[in-house]
């Protein structure tokens, strides 16, 4: 059943070539459920059941403010990366992807990685509290992050505690949608008996 499959919560922050220039997409088991962009300047739910999450999530009222700050930080970080990579012209992108996963109610990891122009340039290992840089330019970001150990501790806490709590809340309120998703995997054969698609 879909309720017992691994569930994941993923946030993707990225600028886009067209407008809006910046957006955040929150997805639950691969389905978009909330969104922020540089046009609306508001963190919005995309599915009806998220309205209940909005009422119960302590930070929901802060998400728009947090998203606006992330938009400003992203702009500064993109300028910095363009310098690191010696890119003075052209269109370039920065993506930040982070999230967590539960399987049978137990946390199954978490990830945090940044990509520049579509290629991962730095990723975080929450078990070792360390950063992996993909190239010389990314080493500059790695050194900067390692210079402030509280950043790694904060990200580890977010991935292991905050993100998992948010995911559990989304499982609670999104379970009907998950059940429907599970039912969509069943079809009726000619003999009118349900059969599971593989």
C-alpha positions as a LaTeX table, in Angstrom:
\begin{tabular}{lrrr}
\hline
Residue & $x$ (\AA) & $y$ (\AA) & $z$ (\AA) \\
\hline
Unk1 & 0.00 & 0.00 & 0.00 \\
Unk2 & 1.12 & 3.55 & $-0.63$ \\
Unk3 & 0.94 & 4.33 & 3.09 \\
Unk4 & 3.65 & 1.79 & 3.83 \\
Unk5 & 5.96 & 2.70 & 1.00 \\
Unk6 & 8.91 & 4.94 & 1.73 \\
Unk7 & 7.75 & 8.56 & 1.89 \\
Unk8 & 9.89 & 11.55 & 1.10 \\
Unk9 & 9.78 & 15.29 & 1.53 \\
Unk10 & 11.92 & 17.30 & $-0.84$ \\
Unk11 & 12.46 & 21.02 & $-1.20$ \\
Unk12 & 14.04 & 22.32 & $-4.38$ \\
Unk13 & 15.19 & 25.93 & $-4.61$ \\
Unk14 & 16.21 & 27.19 & $-8.00$ \\
Unk15 & 16.36 & 30.19 & $-10.28$ \\
Unk16 & 14.89 & 29.79 & $-13.74$ \\
Unk17 & 15.85 & 31.23 & $-17.10$ \\
Unk18 & 12.42 & 32.71 & $-17.65$ \\
Unk19 & 10.32 & 34.49 & $-15.11$ \\
Unk20 & 10.00 & 33.98 & $-12.17$ \\
Unk21 & 13.71 & 34.17 & $-11.48$ \\
Unk22 & 13.53 & 32.21 & $-8.23$ \\
Unk23 & 11.23 & 29.47 & $-6.98$ \\
Unk24 & 10.87 & 26.91 & $-4.23$ \\
Unk25 & 9.00 & 23.69 & $-4.82$ \\
Unk26 & 8.05 & 21.42 & $-1.94$ \\
Unk27 & 7.18 & 17.90 & $-3.01$ \\
Unk28 & 5.78 & 14.95 & $-1.08$ \\
Unk29 & 6.40 & 11.51 & $-2.60$ \\
Unk30 & 7.22 & 13.20 & $-5.88$ \\
Unk31 & 4.04 & 15.30 & $-6.01$ \\
Unk32 & 4.28 & 19.13 & $-5.77$ \\
Unk33 & 2.43 & 20.30 & $-2.66$ \\
Unk34 & 3.65 & 23.85 & $-1.99$ \\
Unk35 & 5.38 & 26.61 & $-3.92$ \\
Unk36 & 7.01 & 30.04 & $-3.65$ \\
Unk37 & 8.30 & 32.19 & $-6.48$ \\
Unk38 & 9.70 & 35.64 & $-7.09$ \\
Unk39 & 6.41 & 36.77 & $-8.69$ \\
Unk40 & 3.94 & 35.84 & $-5.96$ \\
Unk41 & 6.35 & 36.45 & $-3.05$ \\
Unk42 & 4.17 & 34.05 & $-1.04$ \\
Unk43 & 4.58 & 30.44 & 0.08 \\
Unk44 & 1.39 & 28.71 & $-1.12$ \\
Unk45 & $-0.09$ & 25.27 & $-0.79$ \\
Unk46 & $-0.85$ & 23.50 & $-4.08$ \\
Unk47 & $-3.12$ & 20.70 & $-2.86$ \\
Unk48 & $-6.29$ & 20.96 & $-0.73$ \\
Unk49 & $-5.06$ & 18.79 & 2.15 \\
Unk50 & $-2.14$ & 21.16 & 2.76 \\
Unk51 & $-4.66$ & 23.67 & 4.14 \\
Unk52 & $-4.86$ & 21.50 & 7.27 \\
Unk53 & $-1.05$ & 21.38 & 7.45 \\
Unk54 & $-1.02$ & 25.19 & 7.25 \\
Unk55 & $-3.24$ & 25.35 & 10.35 \\
Unk56 & $-1.09$ & 22.99 & 12.39 \\
Unk57 & 2.46 & 23.63 & 11.23 \\
Unk58 & 4.12 & 26.03 & 13.68 \\
Unk59 & 6.42 & 27.55 & 11.05 \\
Unk60 & 3.92 & 27.87 & 8.19 \\
Unk61 & 3.34 & 31.58 & 8.84 \\
Unk62 & 7.11 & 32.07 & 8.64 \\
Unk63 & 7.58 & 30.21 & 5.33 \\
Unk64 & 6.98 & 33.29 & 3.18 \\
Unk65 & 9.52 & 35.28 & 5.21 \\
Unk66 & 12.00 & 32.38 & 5.13 \\
Unk67 & 11.47 & 32.02 & 1.37 \\
Unk68 & 12.08 & 35.73 & 0.75 \\
Unk69 & 15.34 & 35.52 & 2.68 \\
Unk70 & 16.33 & 32.39 & 0.72 \\
Unk71 & 15.66 & 34.31 & $-2.50$ \\
Unk72 & 18.05 & 37.09 & $-1.41$ \\
Unk73 & 20.68 & 34.59 & $-0.23$ \\
Unk74 & 20.40 & 32.70 & $-3.51$ \\
Unk75 & 21.06 & 35.85 & $-5.50$ \\
Unk76 & 24.21 & 36.58 & $-3.48$ \\
Unk77 & 25.38 & 32.96 & $-3.65$ \\
Unk78 & 24.88 & 32.84 & $-7.41$ \\
Unk79 & 27.02 & 35.98 & $-7.82$ \\
Unk80 & 29.71 & 34.37 & $-5.64$ \\
Unk81 & 29.66 & 31.13 & $-7.64$ \\
Unk82 & 29.92 & 32.99 & $-10.92$ \\
Unk83 & 33.12 & 34.54 & $-9.52$ \\
Unk84 & 34.43 & 31.17 & $-8.31$ \\
Unk85 & 33.86 & 29.68 & $-11.77$ \\
Unk86 & 35.09 & 32.81 & $-13.56$ \\
Unk87 & 31.75 & 33.29 & $-15.34$ \\
Unk88 & 31.12 & 36.96 & $-16.03$ \\
Unk89 & 28.46 & 36.56 & $-18.72$ \\
Unk90 & 25.60 & 34.29 & $-19.68$ \\
Unk91 & 22.79 & 32.58 & $-17.84$ \\
Unk92 & 23.76 & 30.41 & $-14.88$ \\
Unk93 & 21.71 & 28.48 & $-12.34$ \\
Unk94 & 22.04 & 27.52 & $-8.71$ \\
Unk95 & 19.89 & 24.75 & $-7.27$ \\
Unk96 & 19.62 & 23.63 & $-3.69$ \\
Unk97 & 17.95 & 20.28 & $-3.07$ \\
Unk98 & 17.35 & 18.94 & 0.40 \\
Unk99 & 14.97 & 16.51 & 2.00 \\
Unk100 & 14.31 & 13.48 & 4.14 \\
Unk101 & 12.68 & 10.08 & 3.89 \\
Unk102 & 10.70 & 7.72 & 6.12 \\
Unk103 & 10.17 & 4.01 & 5.58 \\
Unk104 & 7.78 & 2.13 & 7.85 \\
Unk105 & 7.85 & 5.10 & 10.21 \\
Unk106 & 11.63 & 5.13 & 10.58 \\
Unk107 & 13.92 & 7.87 & 9.22 \\
Unk108 & 15.89 & 6.58 & 6.23 \\
Unk109 & 18.35 & 9.36 & 5.65 \\
Unk110 & 18.42 & 12.89 & 4.44 \\
Unk111 & 20.19 & 14.80 & 1.75 \\
Unk112 & 21.45 & 18.29 & 1.09 \\
Unk113 & 23.19 & 19.17 & $-2.15$ \\
Unk114 & 23.85 & 22.24 & $-4.23$ \\
Unk115 & 24.19 & 22.29 & $-8.00$ \\
Unk116 & 25.59 & 24.99 & $-10.26$ \\
Unk117 & 24.54 & 24.94 & $-13.91$ \\
Unk118 & 22.96 & 21.52 & $-13.40$ \\
Unk119 & 26.01 & 19.81 & $-11.89$ \\
Unk120 & 26.32 & 18.95 & $-8.19$ \\
Unk121 & 29.16 & 21.04 & $-6.82$ \\
Unk122 & 28.83 & 20.39 & $-3.09$ \\
Unk123 & 26.92 & 17.93 & $-0.93$ \\
Unk124 & 26.54 & 17.36 & 2.79 \\
Unk125 & 26.99 & 14.08 & 4.68 \\
Unk126 & 24.96 & 14.35 & 7.88 \\
Unk127 & 26.60 & 11.28 & 9.43 \\
Unk128 & 30.12 & 12.73 & 9.30 \\
Unk129 & 29.07 & 16.42 & 9.34 \\
Unk130 & 31.28 & 16.92 & 6.32 \\
Unk131 & 31.05 & 18.44 & 2.86 \\
Unk132 & 32.09 & 16.89 & $-0.43$ \\
Unk133 & 33.20 & 19.33 & $-3.12$ \\
Unk134 & 33.17 & 18.25 & $-6.76$ \\
Unk135 & 35.87 & 20.57 & $-8.08$ \\
Unk136 & 38.38 & 23.28 & $-7.21$ \\
Unk137 & 35.80 & 26.08 & $-7.25$ \\
Unk138 & 33.53 & 24.09 & $-4.93$ \\
Unk139 & 36.48 & 23.71 & $-2.53$ \\
Unk140 & 36.14 & 27.45 & $-1.83$ \\
Unk141 & 32.52 & 26.93 & $-0.73$ \\
Unk142 & 33.53 & 23.87 & 1.28 \\
Unk143 & 36.20 & 25.80 & 3.20 \\
Unk144 & 33.73 & 28.58 & 3.93 \\
Unk145 & 31.13 & 26.10 & 5.24 \\
Unk146 & 33.70 & 24.20 & 7.30 \\
Unk147 & 34.77 & 27.51 & 8.85 \\
Unk148 & 31.40 & 27.65 & 10.59 \\
Unk149 & 30.72 & 24.22 & 12.20 \\
Unk150 & 27.32 & 25.36 & 13.46 \\
Unk151 & 26.04 & 25.26 & 9.84 \\
Unk152 & 26.64 & 21.50 & 9.62 \\
Unk153 & 24.99 & 20.91 & 13.01 \\
Unk154 & 22.00 & 23.02 & 11.98 \\
Unk155 & 21.56 & 21.11 & 8.70 \\
Unk156 & 21.89 & 17.74 & 10.47 \\
Unk157 & 19.22 & 18.79 & 12.99 \\
Unk158 & 16.96 & 19.99 & 10.20 \\
Unk159 & 17.30 & 16.74 & 8.22 \\
Unk160 & 16.90 & 14.43 & 11.23 \\
Unk161 & 14.32 & 16.32 & 13.26 \\
Unk162 & 12.51 & 19.21 & 11.57 \\
Unk163 & 12.20 & 17.61 & 8.14 \\
Unk164 & 11.04 & 14.27 & 9.61 \\
Unk165 & 8.42 & 16.05 & 11.74 \\
Unk166 & 7.20 & 17.93 & 8.66 \\
Unk167 & 7.10 & 14.69 & 6.66 \\
Unk168 & 5.08 & 12.90 & 9.35 \\
Unk169 & 2.58 & 15.76 & 9.35 \\
Unk170 & 2.26 & 15.51 & 5.57 \\
Unk171 & 1.74 & 11.75 & 5.81 \\
Unk172 & $-0.99$ & 12.32 & 8.39 \\
Unk173 & $-2.91$ & 14.85 & 6.32 \\
Unk174 & $-2.02$ & 13.50 & 2.91 \\
Unk175 & $-2.93$ & 9.87 & 3.68 \\
Unk176 & $-6.18$ & 10.04 & 1.70 \\
Unk177 & $-4.25$ & 11.30 & $-1.32$ \\
Unk178 & $-1.73$ & 8.49 & $-0.76$ \\
Unk179 & $-4.53$ & 5.93 & $-0.57$ \\
Unk180 & $-5.98$ & 7.26 & $-3.82$ \\
Unk181 & $-2.52$ & 7.04 & $-5.35$ \\
Unk182 & $-2.38$ & 3.41 & $-4.21$ \\
Unk183 & $-5.82$ & 2.69 & $-5.66$ \\
Unk184 & $-4.74$ & 4.19 & $-8.96$ \\
Unk185 & $-2.30$ & 1.29 & $-9.20$ \\
Unk186 & $-5.21$ & $-1.20$ & $-9.28$ \\
Unk187 & $-7.19$ & $-1.93$ & $-12.42$ \\
Unk188 & $-10.22$ & $-4.07$ & $-13.06$ \\
Unk189 & $-9.64$ & $-7.04$ & $-15.37$ \\
Unk190 & $-12.22$ & $-8.65$ & $-17.65$ \\
Unk191 & $-13.32$ & $-10.95$ & $-14.85$ \\
Unk192 & $-14.08$ & $-7.87$ & $-12.69$ \\
Unk193 & $-11.61$ & $-8.87$ & $-9.99$ \\
Unk194 & $-9.04$ & $-6.31$ & $-8.85$ \\
Unk195 & $-5.47$ & $-6.97$ & $-9.90$ \\
Unk196 & $-2.38$ & $-5.09$ & $-8.89$ \\
Unk197 & $-0.34$ & $-3.60$ & $-11.69$ \\
Unk198 & 3.34 & $-4.37$ & $-11.41$ \\
\hline
\end{tabular}
